[in-house]
Amino acid sequence: MKTNVTEEPVSEVSAPPQLQERSEPLTVEVSRDLKDLQRIKAEWVALQRHPNCDFDFYSGVVSSTDSILRPHVIVISRGGSPITMLVGRIDRATVDFNIGYKKIFGFAAKNLTFLHGGFVGEKSPEISRVLVDSISESLRSGEADVCYFNHLRMDEDLFGQLLKITNRQGYISRFAQRKHRGTSLAASGEGYMKTLTSKERNNQKRRAKRITEEFPNNRIQCYQHPADFDRAVTDIDQIAQKTYQRALGVAFSNTPEARRRLRNEMDRGWFRGYVLYLNDQPAAFWLGTAFGDTFYSGFTGYDPASSKFAPGMYLLLKALELLCESNSDGRLQQADFGLGDAEWKIIIGDQEWEEAPLSIFAPNSKGRLLRRTRGAAEAFDSTAKRLLTRFQLLAKVKRLWRRELSAH
């Protein structure tokens, strides 16, 4: 379905050619079928900026994942040419009430999920308003029960426009503001190490000394070619199985979907999988994707048995050093450390911005039920954390919970 939207006039006086072109009406279309998206593949590829939203990868995930019902991509065009896209999909999911890491109950819901990195192309207040109107219509019509943005930049005009949604358009849930961090990359390994503080360079030297003394045969392997596929998956999964993140379902796992993504990135020359071996046994890994001018961090993990040697931090810094050594043309400008904050990101990052996950529930009885369920879970979690922090028990409880998860 296409809708014409006339932008506000630029000026009453004669505008220069560029502004006259921008005053052309916008056309809005929601693509709900992969075959339909093939029409704009060339324009999509020209606009894509994040590996999550690579056209071929997105198409493969949507067509092969049972929980995904169909695509949902809002395309805004000017003069017949797509200029902006908001890439999403309709998922079969649940809105859950959790205590810590444990799910107590949940309600089935149709999620309109917009991908992290899926807002691409031209951005303006007019375009943001058009996108919000399209999202609101999907919620009002029952096409989705909840719209979820997987961490939207708070400095985007779209974020501000979404916060203006009224109860007739949808119910906005509370959101937690979070830091997103990254670091600048150099065109040599030596150049990158010079960007670290003297304290962190000395810390890395001490890590290297301890590891070398205990494990003389330590080495780091960078897996990136299709011929490396089977060995990389086997060794990375061997480490991931031992982490508490695996029990939570957020670690690397040797699933068909993970293998498909890894193979796709290897075939296209994007994948980098750094693995630390201690006496020929895999001990830590860091996965990432070199896409455009950015290295996007993926899964990380280490064997808890070697934690006293800080193998994860040691590998991260060595991997960044190796990445810069292979960056002699300067194509990679920065490393994006991905969603969520962590101490290591604070220590070695020199870039940061604010993001927040945002949920908007349908303006009907089911939407209110789902929002209240989410709100109750968040309120319980916040109160529990506040009490545990007050009695200095939060870190201890987290360690015990993670140890319990790692044991299963």
Short mmCIF file of C-alpha atoms in Angstrom, two decimals:
data_model
loop_
_atom_site.label_atom_id
_atom_site.label_comp_id
_atom_site.label_asym_id
_atom_site.label_seq_id
_atom_site.Cartn_x
_atom_site.Cartn_y
_atom_site.Cartn_z
CA MET A 1 0.00 0.00 0.00
CA LYS A 2 1.42 3.37 -0.99
CA THR A 3 0.60 6.72 0.59
CA ASN A 4 1.58 10.15 -0.63
CA VAL A 5 2.76 12.62 1.96
CA THR A 6 3.57 16.22 1.09
CA GLU A 7 6.48 17.66 3.02
CA GLU A 8 6.29 21.13 4.54
CA PRO A 9 7.34 23.86 2.07
CA VAL A 10 10.95 24.92 2.35
CA SER A 11 10.40 28.60 1.67
CA GLU A 12 8.04 30.99 -0.09
CA VAL A 13 10.88 32.34 -2.23
CA SER A 14 12.45 30.47 -5.11
CA ALA A 15 14.50 27.57 -3.72
CA PRO A 16 17.79 26.36 -5.19
CA PRO A 17 17.60 23.19 -7.32
CA GLN A 18 18.57 20.88 -4.45
CA LEU A 19 15.79 22.17 -2.19
CA GLN A 20 13.27 22.12 -5.01
CA GLU A 21 14.03 18.45 -5.48
CA ARG A 22 13.58 17.78 -1.76
CA SER A 23 10.09 19.33 -1.86
CA GLU A 24 8.78 16.48 -4.01
CA PRO A 25 6.12 14.42 -2.20
CA LEU A 26 7.15 11.36 -0.24
CA THR A 27 5.71 7.97 -1.07
CA VAL A 28 5.34 5.48 1.78
CA GLU A 29 5.07 1.75 1.24
CA VAL A 30 5.23 -1.25 3.59
CA SER A 31 6.79 -4.31 1.98
CA ARG A 32 5.44 -7.50 3.53
CA ASP A 33 6.78 -10.08 1.08
CA LEU A 34 10.32 -11.13 0.16
CA LYS A 35 9.47 -11.25 -3.54
CA ASP A 36 8.26 -7.67 -3.33
CA LEU A 37 11.53 -6.63 -1.67
CA GLN A 38 13.50 -7.95 -4.64
CA ARG A 39 12.29 -4.90 -6.59
CA ILE A 40 14.36 -2.59 -4.40
CA LYS A 41 17.35 -4.85 -3.71
CA ALA A 42 19.82 -2.52 -5.45
CA GLU A 43 18.61 0.51 -3.47
CA TRP A 44 18.59 -1.51 -0.23
CA VAL A 45 22.21 -2.63 -0.74
CA ALA A 46 23.25 0.97 -1.41
CA LEU A 47 21.66 2.12 1.87
CA GLN A 48 22.56 -0.78 4.22
CA ARG A 49 25.08 0.05 6.93
CA HIS A 50 24.92 -2.86 9.38
CA PRO A 51 25.46 -6.61 8.81
CA ASN A 52 22.17 -7.34 10.62
CA CYS A 53 20.39 -5.68 7.72
CA ASP A 54 22.42 -6.99 4.81
CA PHE A 55 19.77 -7.83 2.20
CA ASP A 56 20.85 -11.43 1.59
CA PHE A 57 21.33 -12.21 5.27
CA TYR A 58 18.00 -10.65 6.22
CA SER A 59 16.19 -12.54 3.47
CA GLY A 60 17.77 -15.83 4.54
CA VAL A 61 16.82 -15.37 8.19
CA VAL A 62 13.23 -14.36 7.42
CA SER A 63 12.68 -17.27 5.04
CA SER A 64 14.18 -19.94 7.32
CA THR A 65 13.20 -18.97 10.88
CA ASP A 66 9.94 -20.53 12.09
CA SER A 67 9.15 -17.78 14.60
CA ILE A 68 9.30 -15.07 11.92
CA LEU A 69 5.95 -14.71 10.18
CA ARG A 70 6.97 -12.29 7.43
CA PRO A 71 8.98 -9.17 6.54
CA HIS A 72 7.83 -5.70 7.50
CA VAL A 73 9.95 -3.03 5.83
CA ILE A 74 8.78 0.58 5.67
CA VAL A 75 10.13 2.18 2.49
CA ILE A 76 9.97 5.93 1.91
CA SER A 77 10.60 7.12 -1.64
CA ARG A 78 10.97 10.48 -3.31
CA GLY A 79 10.42 10.78 -7.04
CA GLY A 80 10.02 7.01 -7.26
CA SER A 81 13.41 6.26 -5.66
CA PRO A 82 13.74 4.79 -2.13
CA ILE A 83 15.54 7.24 0.15
CA THR A 84 14.83 5.78 3.62
CA MET A 85 14.09 2.33 5.01
CA LEU A 86 13.11 1.02 8.41
CA VAL A 87 13.86 -2.70 8.34
CA GLY A 88 11.73 -4.98 10.48
CA ARG A 89 9.70 -8.16 10.61
CA ILE A 90 6.62 -9.64 12.28
CA ASP A 91 7.59 -12.26 14.89
CA ARG A 92 5.65 -14.84 16.87
CA ALA A 93 6.87 -14.14 20.41
CA THR A 94 5.89 -13.71 24.07
CA VAL A 95 5.88 -10.87 26.59
CA ASP A 96 7.35 -12.42 29.73
CA PHE A 97 7.39 -11.86 33.46
CA ASN A 98 10.88 -12.81 34.65
CA ILE A 99 12.57 -12.99 38.02
CA GLY A 100 16.27 -12.57 37.37
CA TYR A 101 17.11 -14.98 34.57
CA LYS A 102 14.06 -17.18 35.18
CA LYS A 103 10.82 -16.85 33.20
CA ILE A 104 7.71 -17.16 35.41
CA PHE A 105 5.00 -16.77 32.77
CA GLY A 106 4.37 -15.05 29.45
CA PHE A 107 1.64 -14.05 27.01
CA ALA A 108 1.76 -14.79 23.28
CA ALA A 109 2.11 -11.74 21.07
CA LYS A 110 2.77 -10.69 17.50
CA ASN A 111 5.87 -8.49 17.58
CA LEU A 112 6.70 -5.87 15.00
CA THR A 113 10.46 -5.94 15.55
CA PHE A 114 12.73 -3.31 13.99
CA LEU A 115 16.35 -4.40 13.73
CA HIS A 116 19.31 -2.72 15.35
CA GLY A 117 20.95 -0.77 12.53
CA GLY A 118 17.79 -1.02 10.43
CA PHE A 119 17.01 2.72 10.16
CA VAL A 120 18.97 3.80 7.09
CA GLY A 121 18.98 6.52 4.44
CA GLU A 122 17.78 10.12 4.69
CA LYS A 123 16.58 11.28 8.10
CA SER A 124 14.48 14.33 8.90
CA PRO A 125 11.58 15.33 11.18
CA GLU A 126 9.16 14.87 8.26
CA ILE A 127 10.43 11.38 7.54
CA SER A 128 10.28 10.47 11.24
CA ARG A 129 6.64 11.57 11.44
CA VAL A 130 5.76 9.46 8.41
CA LEU A 131 7.43 6.40 9.97
CA VAL A 132 5.61 6.92 13.29
CA ASP A 133 2.28 7.19 11.47
CA SER A 134 2.95 3.91 9.66
CA ILE A 135 3.90 2.12 12.89
CA SER A 136 0.83 3.48 14.69
CA GLU A 137 -1.43 2.24 11.90
CA SER A 138 0.05 -1.27 12.18
CA LEU A 139 -0.69 -1.29 15.92
CA ARG A 140 -4.19 0.14 15.59
CA SER A 141 -5.16 -2.30 12.84
CA GLY A 142 -4.09 -5.36 14.85
CA GLU A 143 -1.24 -6.20 12.51
CA ALA A 144 0.98 -6.36 15.61
CA ASP A 145 0.43 -6.40 19.38
CA VAL A 146 3.68 -4.66 20.19
CA CYS A 147 6.35 -2.76 18.24
CA TYR A 148 9.89 -3.26 19.50
CA PHE A 149 12.98 -1.24 18.57
CA ASN A 150 16.14 -3.15 19.38
CA HIS A 151 18.13 -0.23 20.81
CA LEU A 152 17.46 2.99 18.94
CA ARG A 153 19.88 5.89 19.18
CA MET A 154 18.44 8.51 21.49
CA ASP A 155 19.96 11.34 19.46
CA GLU A 156 17.87 10.28 16.43
CA ASP A 157 14.85 12.47 15.70
CA LEU A 158 12.85 9.25 15.27
CA PHE A 159 13.35 8.45 18.96
CA GLY A 160 11.93 11.82 19.97
CA GLN A 161 8.99 11.45 17.60
CA LEU A 162 8.16 7.99 19.00
CA LEU A 163 8.01 9.41 22.53
CA LYS A 164 5.22 11.73 21.34
CA ILE A 165 2.90 8.82 20.51
CA THR A 166 -0.49 9.26 22.18
CA ASN A 167 -2.60 6.56 23.83
CA ARG A 168 -4.81 6.51 20.72
CA GLN A 169 -1.74 5.40 18.73
CA GLY A 170 -0.16 3.03 21.23
CA TYR A 171 1.17 2.61 24.78
CA ILE A 172 4.88 3.29 25.31
CA SER A 173 6.64 1.22 27.96
CA ARG A 174 9.36 2.49 30.25
CA PHE A 175 12.82 2.25 28.76
CA ALA A 176 16.34 2.01 30.15
CA GLN A 177 18.93 4.38 28.74
CA ARG A 178 22.14 2.53 27.90
CA LYS A 179 25.63 3.32 26.69
CA HIS A 180 26.82 1.97 23.36
CA ARG A 181 30.59 2.04 23.00
CA GLY A 182 33.25 1.60 20.38
CA THR A 183 36.82 2.53 19.58
CA SER A 184 38.77 4.13 16.77
CA LEU A 185 41.01 1.85 14.74
CA ALA A 186 44.49 2.55 13.40
CA ALA A 187 46.26 1.44 10.22
CA SER A 188 48.80 -0.60 12.21
CA GLY A 189 48.93 -2.71 15.35
CA GLU A 190 51.57 -0.46 16.88
CA GLY A 191 49.42 2.57 16.13
CA TYR A 192 46.46 1.05 17.92
CA MET A 193 48.44 0.11 21.05
CA LYS A 194 49.61 3.73 21.33
CA THR A 195 45.96 4.81 21.71
CA LEU A 196 45.68 2.86 24.98
CA THR A 197 46.59 4.38 28.31
CA SER A 198 50.02 3.51 29.69
CA LYS A 199 48.25 1.66 32.52
CA GLU A 200 46.36 -0.59 30.11
CA ARG A 201 49.48 -1.24 27.99
CA ASN A 202 51.29 -2.34 31.16
CA ASN A 203 48.31 -4.50 32.18
CA GLN A 204 48.43 -6.21 28.81
CA LYS A 205 52.15 -6.88 29.14
CA ARG A 206 51.52 -8.52 32.52
CA ARG A 207 48.72 -10.67 31.07
CA ALA A 208 50.98 -11.76 28.23
CA LYS A 209 53.80 -12.62 30.63
CA ARG A 210 51.59 -14.72 32.93
CA ILE A 211 50.00 -16.58 30.02
CA THR A 212 53.36 -17.27 28.37
CA GLU A 213 54.91 -18.52 31.62
CA GLU A 214 52.01 -20.89 32.30
CA PHE A 215 51.25 -21.84 28.68
CA PRO A 216 54.41 -21.63 26.53
CA ASN A 217 52.50 -22.88 23.49
CA ASN A 218 49.79 -20.21 23.58
CA ARG A 219 48.72 -18.75 20.24
CA ILE A 220 45.94 -16.76 18.61
CA GLN A 221 44.27 -17.93 15.42
CA CYS A 222 42.16 -15.68 13.22
CA TYR A 223 39.55 -17.71 11.33
CA GLN A 224 38.11 -15.91 8.31
CA HIS A 225 38.19 -18.17 5.23
CA PRO A 226 35.58 -20.79 4.20
CA ALA A 227 38.21 -23.53 4.54
CA ASP A 228 38.36 -22.66 8.27
CA PHE A 229 34.64 -23.13 8.80
CA ASP A 230 34.44 -26.55 10.51
CA ARG A 231 37.45 -26.01 12.78
CA ALA A 232 36.25 -22.54 13.79
CA VAL A 233 32.73 -23.69 14.67
CA THR A 234 33.98 -26.71 16.64
CA ASP A 235 36.53 -24.81 18.74
CA ILE A 236 34.34 -21.77 19.37
CA ASP A 237 31.43 -23.95 20.44
CA GLN A 238 33.71 -25.91 22.75
CA ILE A 239 34.36 -22.72 24.72
CA ALA A 240 30.81 -21.37 24.51
CA GLN A 241 29.40 -24.55 26.08
CA LYS A 242 31.23 -23.71 29.31
CA THR A 243 29.88 -20.17 29.70
CA TYR A 244 26.87 -19.05 31.74
CA GLN A 245 25.71 -17.11 28.67
CA ARG A 246 25.01 -20.46 26.96
CA ALA A 247 22.54 -21.35 29.71
CA LEU A 248 20.82 -18.01 29.10
CA GLY A 249 20.64 -18.64 25.37
CA VAL A 250 22.73 -15.57 24.51
CA ALA A 251 26.06 -17.25 23.74
CA PHE A 252 27.31 -18.59 20.44
CA SER A 253 25.65 -21.92 19.73
CA ASN A 254 26.28 -24.39 16.91
CA THR A 255 22.78 -24.07 15.45
CA PRO A 256 21.75 -24.12 11.76
CA GLU A 257 21.04 -20.36 11.92
CA ALA A 258 24.43 -19.56 13.48
CA ARG A 259 26.24 -21.77 10.98
CA ARG A 260 24.37 -20.16 8.10
CA ARG A 261 25.33 -16.67 9.24
CA LEU A 262 28.96 -17.59 9.85
CA ARG A 263 29.24 -19.33 6.46
CA ASN A 264 27.62 -16.38 4.69
CA GLU A 265 30.05 -13.92 6.29
CA MET A 266 33.06 -16.12 5.52
CA ASP A 267 32.01 -16.52 1.89
CA ARG A 268 31.75 -12.74 1.56
CA GLY A 269 35.02 -11.97 3.33
CA TRP A 270 33.46 -10.24 6.34
CA PHE A 271 33.95 -12.72 9.18
CA ARG A 272 36.76 -12.52 11.74
CA GLY A 273 36.89 -15.17 14.46
CA TYR A 274 39.76 -14.77 16.92
CA VAL A 275 40.47 -17.79 19.15
CA LEU A 276 43.08 -17.99 21.93
CA TYR A 277 44.66 -21.42 22.41
CA LEU A 278 46.42 -22.32 25.65
CA ASN A 279 48.57 -25.42 25.11
CA ASP A 280 46.50 -26.15 22.00
CA GLN A 281 43.19 -26.03 23.90
CA PRO A 282 40.68 -23.29 22.91
CA ALA A 283 40.32 -20.93 25.87
CA ALA A 284 38.70 -17.70 24.61
CA PHE A 285 37.10 -16.32 21.46
CA TRP A 286 35.90 -13.06 19.95
CA LEU A 287 33.78 -13.01 16.81
CA GLY A 288 33.17 -10.01 14.62
CA THR A 289 32.17 -8.74 11.20
CA ALA A 290 34.15 -6.30 9.04
CA PHE A 291 31.33 -4.48 7.20
CA GLY A 292 31.90 -1.20 5.39
CA ASP A 293 34.21 0.95 7.49
CA THR A 294 33.31 -0.73 10.79
CA PHE A 295 34.25 -3.89 12.66
CA TYR A 296 31.09 -5.03 14.45
CA SER A 297 31.72 -7.06 17.59
CA GLY A 298 29.79 -10.30 17.94
CA PHE A 299 29.91 -13.10 20.48
CA THR A 300 32.69 -13.31 23.06
CA GLY A 301 33.47 -15.96 25.64
CA TYR A 302 36.18 -17.68 27.63
CA ASP A 303 36.71 -20.91 29.54
CA PRO A 304 36.04 -20.19 33.24
CA ALA A 305 38.83 -22.63 34.17
CA SER A 306 41.42 -20.12 32.91
CA SER A 307 39.75 -16.99 34.31
CA LYS A 308 42.69 -16.08 36.60
CA PHE A 309 44.75 -15.32 33.48
CA ALA A 310 42.11 -12.87 32.12
CA PRO A 311 42.11 -14.67 28.74
CA GLY A 312 39.12 -12.72 27.45
CA MET A 313 40.68 -9.27 27.95
CA TYR A 314 44.04 -10.48 26.69
CA LEU A 315 42.46 -11.82 23.50
CA LEU A 316 40.34 -8.68 22.91
CA LEU A 317 43.36 -6.39 22.90
CA LYS A 318 45.50 -8.78 20.84
CA ALA A 319 42.66 -9.19 18.35
CA LEU A 320 42.29 -5.41 17.95
CA GLU A 321 46.05 -5.19 17.46
CA LEU A 322 45.92 -7.92 14.79
CA LEU A 323 42.89 -6.30 13.16
CA CYS A 324 44.78 -3.03 12.82
CA GLU A 325 47.84 -4.82 11.44
CA SER A 326 45.65 -6.09 8.58
CA ASN A 327 44.14 -2.61 8.09
CA SER A 328 47.03 -1.01 6.25
CA ASP A 329 44.67 0.63 3.74
CA GLY A 330 42.78 2.28 6.58
CA ARG A 331 39.42 1.01 5.33
CA LEU A 332 38.22 0.11 8.83
CA GLN A 333 37.73 3.28 10.83
CA GLN A 334 36.20 2.01 14.05
CA ALA A 335 35.12 -1.03 16.04
CA ASP A 336 31.55 -1.12 17.30
CA PHE A 337 31.40 -3.08 20.57
CA GLY A 338 27.73 -3.99 20.18
CA LEU A 339 24.76 -3.91 22.53
CA GLY A 340 25.17 -3.78 26.27
CA ASP A 341 27.86 -2.21 28.42
CA ALA A 342 30.82 -3.93 30.06
CA GLU A 343 33.95 -2.97 31.95
CA TRP A 344 36.23 -3.90 29.05
CA LYS A 345 34.28 -1.59 26.73
CA ILE A 346 34.79 1.31 29.13
CA ILE A 347 38.50 0.58 29.47
CA ILE A 348 39.40 0.45 25.79
CA GLY A 349 36.60 2.44 24.14
CA ASP A 350 36.96 6.05 22.99
CA GLN A 351 33.49 6.43 21.42
CA GLU A 352 30.10 6.35 23.10
CA TRP A 353 26.48 7.28 22.48
CA GLU A 354 23.14 6.71 24.19
CA GLU A 355 20.63 4.09 23.08
CA ALA A 356 17.46 2.58 24.48
CA PRO A 357 15.26 -0.39 23.63
CA LEU A 358 11.75 0.88 23.06
CA SER A 359 8.43 -1.00 23.11
CA ILE A 360 5.10 0.42 21.98
CA PHE A 361 2.00 -1.66 22.70
CA ALA A 362 -1.20 -1.69 20.64
CA PRO A 363 -3.94 0.72 21.81
CA ASN A 364 -6.37 -2.05 22.80
CA SER A 365 -7.10 -4.38 25.73
CA LYS A 366 -4.40 -6.89 24.79
CA GLY A 367 -1.85 -4.13 24.38
CA ARG A 368 -2.70 -2.84 27.89
CA LEU A 369 -2.33 -6.35 29.34
CA LEU A 370 1.05 -6.84 27.69
CA ARG A 371 2.30 -3.44 28.80
CA ARG A 372 1.22 -4.09 32.41
CA THR A 373 2.96 -7.47 32.37
CA ARG A 374 6.16 -5.90 31.10
CA GLY A 375 5.85 -3.02 33.57
CA ALA A 376 5.32 -5.34 36.53
CA ALA A 377 8.37 -7.40 35.59
CA GLU A 378 10.52 -4.28 35.22
CA ALA A 379 9.29 -2.84 38.53
CA PHE A 380 10.00 -6.11 40.37
CA ASP A 381 13.45 -6.36 38.81
CA SER A 382 14.28 -2.75 39.66
CA THR A 383 13.16 -3.12 43.28
CA ALA A 384 15.11 -6.37 43.73
CA LYS A 385 18.28 -4.82 42.31
CA ARG A 386 17.90 -1.75 44.51
CA LEU A 387 17.53 -3.87 47.66
CA LEU A 388 20.42 -6.18 46.76
CA THR A 389 22.62 -3.17 45.99
CA ARG A 390 21.67 -1.56 49.30
CA PHE A 391 22.81 -4.63 51.21
CA GLN A 392 25.84 -5.11 48.91
CA LEU A 393 24.56 -8.47 47.68
CA LEU A 394 23.93 -7.78 43.98
CA ALA A 395 27.36 -8.87 42.70
CA LYS A 396 27.31 -12.00 44.90
CA VAL A 397 23.83 -13.03 43.74
CA LYS A 398 24.84 -12.54 40.09
CA ARG A 399 27.96 -14.68 40.56
CA LEU A 400 25.97 -17.47 42.24
CA TRP A 401 23.29 -17.38 39.56
CA ARG A 402 25.84 -17.46 36.75
CA ARG A 403 27.75 -20.29 38.43
CA GLU A 404 24.53 -22.26 38.72
CA LEU A 405 23.72 -21.65 35.05
CA SER A 406 27.24 -22.64 33.96
CA ALA A 407 26.89 -25.95 35.80
CA HIS A 408 23.89 -27.07 33.75
#
